PDB file of C-alpha atoms and ligand atoms in Angstrom:
ATOM      1  CA  MET A  25       0.143  -0.018  -0.183  1.00 75.00           C
ATOM      2  CA  ALA A  26       1.226   3.531  -0.746  1.00 89.00           C
ATOM      3  CA  ILE A  27      -0.064   7.147   0.579  1.00 93.00           C
ATOM      4  CA  ARG A  28      -0.634   9.138  -2.466  1.00 93.00           C
ATOM      5  CA  SER A  29      -0.689  12.695  -2.557  1.00 94.00           C
ATOM      6  CA  ILE A  30      -4.264  14.440  -2.774  1.00 96.00           C
ATOM      7  CA  LEU A  31      -4.978  17.135  -5.564  1.00 96.00           C
ATOM      8  CA  THR A  32      -6.484  20.278  -4.341  1.00 93.00           C
ATOM      9  CA  ALA A  33      -8.695  22.583  -6.194  1.00 91.00           C
ATOM     10  CA  PRO A  34      -8.470  24.587  -8.955  1.00 88.00           C
ATOM     11  CA  ASP A  35      -6.323  21.618 -10.083  1.00 93.00           C
ATOM     12  CA  PRO A  36      -7.836  21.032 -13.634  1.00 95.00           C
ATOM     13  CA  ARG A  37      -7.605  17.309 -13.126  1.00 97.00           C
ATOM     14  CA  LEU A  38     -10.290  17.119 -10.430  1.00 97.00           C
ATOM     15  CA  LYS A  39     -12.836  18.365 -13.073  1.00 97.00           C
ATOM     16  CA  ALA A  40     -12.416  14.981 -14.986  1.00 97.00           C
ATOM     17  CA  VAL A  41     -15.329  12.827 -15.720  1.00 98.00           C
ATOM     18  CA  SER A  42     -14.189   9.821 -14.172  1.00 98.00           C
ATOM     19  CA  THR A  43     -14.519   6.583 -16.438  1.00 98.00           C
ATOM     20  CA  PRO A  44     -16.572   3.076 -15.215  1.00 98.00           C
ATOM     21  CA  VAL A  45     -14.236   0.463 -14.074  1.00 98.00           C
ATOM     22  CA  ASP A  46     -14.647  -2.545 -16.452  1.00 95.00           C
ATOM     23  CA  ALA A  47     -12.646  -5.193 -14.339  1.00 95.00           C
ATOM     24  CA  VAL A  48     -12.748  -5.542 -10.383  1.00 97.00           C
ATOM     25  CA  ASP A  49      -9.141  -7.064 -10.183  1.00 97.00           C
ATOM     26  CA  ASP A  50      -5.863  -7.248  -8.040  1.00 97.00           C
ATOM     27  CA  GLY A  51      -4.718  -4.017  -9.841  1.00 97.00           C
ATOM     28  CA  LEU A  52      -8.344  -2.322  -8.683  1.00 98.00           C
ATOM     29  CA  ARG A  53      -7.813  -3.771  -4.758  1.00 97.00           C
ATOM     30  CA  ARG A  54      -4.304  -2.136  -4.832  1.00 97.00           C
ATOM     31  CA  LEU A  55      -5.646   1.241  -5.905  1.00 97.00           C
ATOM     32  CA  ILE A  56      -8.491   1.060  -3.677  1.00 98.00           C
ATOM     33  CA  ASP A  57      -6.091   0.266  -0.551  1.00 97.00           C
ATOM     34  CA  ASP A  58      -3.942   3.104  -1.462  1.00 97.00           C
ATOM     35  CA  MET A  59      -7.122   5.045  -1.503  1.00 97.00           C
ATOM     36  CA  ALA A  60      -8.091   4.118   2.094  1.00 96.00           C
ATOM     37  CA  GLU A  61      -4.344   4.585   3.369  1.00 95.00           C
ATOM     38  CA  SER A  62      -4.159   7.928   1.750  1.00 97.00           C
ATOM     39  CA  MET A  63      -7.542   8.900   3.101  1.00 96.00           C
ATOM     40  CA  TYR A  64      -6.974   7.939   6.900  1.00 94.00           C
ATOM     41  CA  GLU A  65      -3.533   9.844   6.589  1.00 94.00           C
ATOM     42  CA  ALA A  66      -5.252  12.860   5.838  1.00 94.00           C
ATOM     43  CA  ASP A  67      -8.040  12.560   8.440  1.00 92.00           C
ATOM     44  CA  GLY A  68     -10.780  12.347   5.665  1.00 94.00           C
ATOM     45  CA  ILE A  69     -14.154  10.127   5.662  1.00 94.00           C
ATOM     46  CA  GLY A  70     -14.280   9.877   2.075  1.00 97.00           C
ATOM     47  CA  LEU A  71     -11.800   9.911  -0.999  1.00 98.00           C
ATOM     48  CA  ALA A  72     -12.507   9.549  -4.844  1.00 98.00           C
ATOM     49  CA  ALA A  73     -10.167   7.826  -6.891  1.00 98.00           C
ATOM     50  CA  VAL A  74      -9.736  11.034  -8.991  1.00 98.00           C
ATOM     51  CA  GLN A  75      -8.357  13.041  -5.851  1.00 98.00           C
ATOM     52  CA  ILE A  76      -5.342  10.959  -6.329  1.00 97.00           C
ATOM     53  CA  GLY A  77      -5.222  11.453 -10.013  1.00 97.00           C
ATOM     54  CA  GLU A  78      -6.968   8.353 -11.161  1.00 97.00           C
ATOM     55  CA  PRO A  79     -10.220   9.292 -13.177  1.00 98.00           C
ATOM     56  CA  LYS A  80     -11.980   5.997 -12.333  1.00 98.00           C
ATOM     57  CA  ARG A  81     -15.514   5.550 -10.642  1.00 98.00           C
ATOM     58  CA  VAL A  82     -14.395   4.638  -7.227  1.00 98.00           C
ATOM     59  CA  ILE A  83     -14.978   5.521  -4.294  1.00 98.00           C
ATOM     60  CA  VAL A  84     -13.605   4.971  -0.609  1.00 98.00           C
ATOM     61  CA  MET A  85     -15.376   5.675   2.584  1.00 97.00           C
ATOM     62  CA  ASP A  86     -14.873   5.203   6.351  1.00 96.00           C
ATOM     63  CA  LEU A  87     -17.589   7.090   8.517  1.00 92.00           C
ATOM     64  CA  ASP A  88     -16.547   5.303  11.780  1.00 84.00           C
ATOM     65  CA  GLN A  89     -12.603   5.979  11.705  1.00 71.00           C
ATOM     66  CA  LYS A  90     -13.148   8.086  14.400  1.00 67.00           C
ATOM     67  CA  SER A  91     -14.105   5.528  16.670  1.00 72.00           C
ATOM     68  CA  GLY A  92     -10.702   4.112  16.471  1.00 76.00           C
ATOM     69  CA  GLN A  93     -11.161   0.951  14.226  1.00 84.00           C
ATOM     70  CA  LYS A  94     -10.793   1.147  10.444  1.00 88.00           C
ATOM     71  CA  ASN A  95     -13.221  -0.555   8.231  1.00 90.00           C
ATOM     72  CA  PRO A  96     -13.011   1.290   4.743  1.00 94.00           C
ATOM     73  CA  ARG A  97     -15.883   0.410   2.221  1.00 96.00           C
ATOM     74  CA  ALA A  98     -15.392   0.612  -1.460  1.00 98.00           C
ATOM     75  CA  PHE A  99     -18.011   1.671  -4.130  1.00 98.00           C
ATOM     76  CA  ILE A 100     -17.223   0.928  -7.645  1.00 98.00           C
ATOM     77  CA  ASN A 101     -19.165   2.262 -10.504  1.00 98.00           C
ATOM     78  CA  PRO A 102     -21.916   3.710  -7.964  1.00 98.00           C
ATOM     79  CA  LYS A 103     -25.316   4.721  -9.541  1.00 98.00           C
ATOM     80  CA  ILE A 104     -28.296   6.512  -7.656  1.00 98.00           C
ATOM     81  CA  LEU A 105     -31.592   4.686  -8.577  1.00 98.00           C
ATOM     82  CA  TRP A 106     -33.866   7.017  -6.353  1.00 98.00           C
ATOM     83  CA  ALA A 107     -33.371   9.963  -4.101  1.00 98.00           C
ATOM     84  CA  SER A 108     -35.979  11.471  -1.843  1.00 98.00           C
ATOM     85  CA  GLU A 109     -37.348  14.763  -2.642  1.00 98.00           C
ATOM     86  CA  GLU A 110     -36.697  16.069   0.681  1.00 98.00           C
ATOM     87  CA  LEU A 111     -33.211  17.643   1.138  1.00 98.00           C
ATOM     88  CA  ALA A 112     -31.194  17.589   4.032  1.00 97.00           C
ATOM     89  CA  THR A 113     -28.094  20.021   4.994  1.00 97.00           C
ATOM     90  CA  PHE A 114     -24.816  19.048   6.617  1.00 96.00           C
ATOM     91  CA  GLU A 115     -21.739  21.271   6.752  1.00 96.00           C
ATOM     92  CA  GLU A 116     -19.237  19.511   4.612  1.00 97.00           C
ATOM     93  CA  GLY A 117     -15.884  20.012   3.704  1.00 96.00           C
ATOM     94  CA  CYS A 118     -13.318  18.014   1.129  1.00 97.00           C
ATOM     95  CA  LEU A 119      -9.661  16.834   1.082  1.00 96.00           C
ATOM     96  CA  SER A 120      -9.209  18.471  -2.208  1.00 96.00           C
ATOM     97  CA  VAL A 121     -10.708  21.830  -0.776  1.00 95.00           C
ATOM     98  CA  PRO A 122      -8.615  22.112   2.386  1.00 91.00           C
ATOM     99  CA  GLU A 123      -9.873  24.858   5.364  1.00 88.00           C
ATOM    100  CA  ILE A 124     -13.322  25.127   3.707  1.00 92.00           C
ATOM    101  CA  TRP A 125     -16.679  24.191   5.427  1.00 93.00           C
ATOM    102  CA  ASP A 126     -20.057  24.887   4.365  1.00 94.00           C
ATOM    103  CA  GLU A 127     -23.578  24.182   3.898  1.00 95.00           C
ATOM    104  CA  VAL A 128     -24.859  22.123   1.186  1.00 97.00           C
ATOM    105  CA  ALA A 129     -28.274  20.794   0.589  1.00 96.00           C
ATOM    106  CA  ARG A 130     -28.729  17.353  -0.996  1.00 97.00           C
ATOM    107  CA  PRO A 131     -31.502  14.873  -1.388  1.00 98.00           C
ATOM    108  CA  ALA A 132     -31.929  13.353   2.228  1.00 98.00           C
ATOM    109  CA  ARG A 133     -32.230   9.408   1.451  1.00 98.00           C
ATOM    110  CA  ILE A 134     -31.085   7.537  -1.495  1.00 98.00           C
ATOM    111  CA  LYS A 135     -31.017   4.329  -2.955  1.00 98.00           C
ATOM    112  CA  ALA A 136     -27.735   3.396  -4.946  1.00 98.00           C
ATOM    113  CA  GLU A 137     -26.337   0.300  -6.584  1.00 98.00           C
ATOM    114  CA  TYR A 138     -22.663  -0.351  -6.684  1.00 98.00           C
ATOM    115  CA  LEU A 139     -19.969  -3.132  -6.965  1.00 98.00           C
ATOM    116  CA  ASP A 140     -18.011  -4.129  -3.871  1.00 98.00           C
ATOM    117  CA  ARG A 141     -14.242  -4.713  -3.719  1.00 96.00           C
ATOM    118  CA  GLU A 142     -15.174  -8.167  -4.787  1.00 97.00           C
ATOM    119  CA  GLY A 143     -17.147  -6.767  -7.740  1.00 97.00           C
ATOM    120  CA  ILE A 144     -20.515  -8.098  -6.486  1.00 98.00           C
ATOM    121  CA  THR A 145     -23.335  -5.835  -6.867  1.00 98.00           C
ATOM    122  CA  GLN A 146     -24.834  -4.210  -3.810  1.00 98.00           C
ATOM    123  CA  LEU A 147     -27.745  -2.228  -2.883  1.00 98.00           C
ATOM    124  CA  LEU A 148     -28.084   0.392  -0.330  1.00 97.00           C
ATOM    125  CA  GLU A 149     -30.444   2.596   1.121  1.00 98.00           C
ATOM    126  CA  ALA A 150     -29.163   5.583   3.026  1.00 97.00           C
ATOM    127  CA  ASP A 151     -29.567   8.521   4.766  1.00 97.00           C
ATOM    128  CA  GLY A 152     -27.975  10.824   6.868  1.00 96.00           C
ATOM    129  CA  LEU A 153     -24.222  11.152   6.790  1.00 95.00           C
ATOM    130  CA  LEU A 154     -23.968   8.072   4.376  1.00 96.00           C
ATOM    131  CA  ALA A 155     -26.144   9.678   2.011  1.00 98.00           C
ATOM    132  CA  THR A 156     -24.757  12.879   1.802  1.00 98.00           C
ATOM    133  CA  CYS A 157     -21.221  11.423   1.982  1.00 97.00           C
ATOM    134  CA  LEU A 158     -22.129   9.343  -0.885  1.00 98.00           C
ATOM    135  CA  GLN A 159     -23.499  12.058  -3.039  1.00 98.00           C
ATOM    136  CA  HIS A 160     -20.482  14.117  -2.645  1.00 98.00           C
ATOM    137  CA  GLU A 161     -18.215  11.732  -3.350  1.00 98.00           C
ATOM    138  CA  MET A 162     -20.029  10.520  -6.358  1.00 98.00           C
ATOM    139  CA  ASP A 163     -20.085  14.300  -7.663  1.00 98.00           C
ATOM    140  CA  HIS A 164     -16.452  13.928  -7.623  1.00 98.00           C
ATOM    141  CA  LEU A 165     -16.516  11.192 -10.393  1.00 98.00           C
ATOM    142  CA  GLN A 166     -18.351  13.945 -12.494  1.00 98.00           C
ATOM    143  CA  GLY A 167     -15.920  16.547 -11.805  1.00 98.00           C
ATOM    144  CA  VAL A 168     -17.889  18.328  -9.523  1.00 98.00           C
ATOM    145  CA  LEU A 169     -16.602  19.721  -6.198  1.00 97.00           C
ATOM    146  CA  PHE A 170     -19.038  20.703  -3.154  1.00 97.00           C
ATOM    147  CA  ILE A 171     -18.014  24.421  -3.495  1.00 96.00           C
ATOM    148  CA  ASP A 172     -19.851  24.211  -7.104  1.00 95.00           C
ATOM    149  CA  HIS A 173     -22.960  23.996  -4.952  1.00 95.00           C
ATOM    150  CA  LEU A 174     -22.674  26.954  -3.366  1.00 95.00           C
ATOM    151  CA  SER A 175     -23.424  30.572  -4.198  1.00 93.00           C
ATOM    152  CA  LYS A 176     -21.100  32.028  -6.726  1.00 94.00           C
ATOM    153  CA  LEU A 177     -20.216  34.805  -3.906  1.00 93.00           C
ATOM    154  CA  LYS A 178     -19.281  31.729  -1.577  1.00 92.00           C
ATOM    155  CA  ARG A 179     -17.727  30.072  -4.327  1.00 91.00           C
ATOM    156  CA  SER A 180     -15.526  32.907  -5.285  1.00 91.00           C
ATOM    157  CA  ILE A 181     -14.453  33.405  -1.635  1.00 91.00           C
ATOM    158  CA  ALA A 182     -13.360  29.762  -1.350  1.00 89.00           C
ATOM    159  CA  LEU A 183     -11.698  29.749  -4.367  1.00 88.00           C
ATOM    160  CA  ARG A 184      -9.369  33.101  -3.379  1.00 90.00           C
ATOM    161  CA  LYS A 185      -8.543  31.451  -0.105  1.00 88.00           C
ATOM    162  CA  LEU A 186      -7.657  28.064  -1.964  1.00 86.00           C
ATOM    163  CA  GLN A 187      -5.323  30.274  -4.247  1.00 86.00           C
ATOM    164  CA  LYS A 188      -4.077  31.832  -1.323  1.00 87.00           C
ATOM    165  CA  ALA A 189      -3.021  29.047   0.722  1.00 83.00           C
ATOM    166  CA  LYS A 190      -1.705  27.406  -2.298  1.00 80.00           C
ATOM    167  CA  ARG A 191       0.920  30.371  -2.818  1.00 83.00           C
ATOM    168  CA  LEU A 192       1.575  30.243   0.640  1.00 83.00           C
ATOM    169  CA  ARG A 193       2.479  26.225   0.407  1.00 78.00           C
ATOM    170  CA  GLU A 194       4.482  26.903  -2.814  1.00 78.00           C
ATOM    171  CA  THR A 195       6.768  29.872  -1.784  1.00 78.00           C
ATOM    172  CA  GLY A 196       6.969  28.733   2.054  1.00 64.00           C
TER     173      GLY A 196
HETATM  174 NI1  LIG B  26     -14.375  15.692  -1.608  1.00 59.22          NI
END
């Protein structure tokens, strides 16, 4: 396993639309393991492959890691089959948008289908943080960041903050 560096906005590679996975094989499982390790290292709860520069439809999530035990879940080629009209608002952050948090409203409940790390089709009904996190990560597969859901003003403030932080890292 290897820790991979995570791309940060406004890196244009984050805008890529990820391609479907056609074989769940050992190579893909290695990618999933690298993603999980990189996510834990960065203290995140979810990561899409495109965030480490691999535009494939793969997501890793672990909502319980704060409890101390690691139980990463992989979602390959996820599809939303149904979304509630009712919305839920969570304060979101993103490893590719460091130091920025803001509220985003998304469908409160979803039904989704995906392949697990063995390549087996799984169905999922989710609400709460799981529903929000899955939708946030699935946005990454379309090249969409959570700040793209904010008002123009809030988004431009966030982008300015990001660019400033990036300049500081590069010069410092
Ligand atoms: Ni994210």
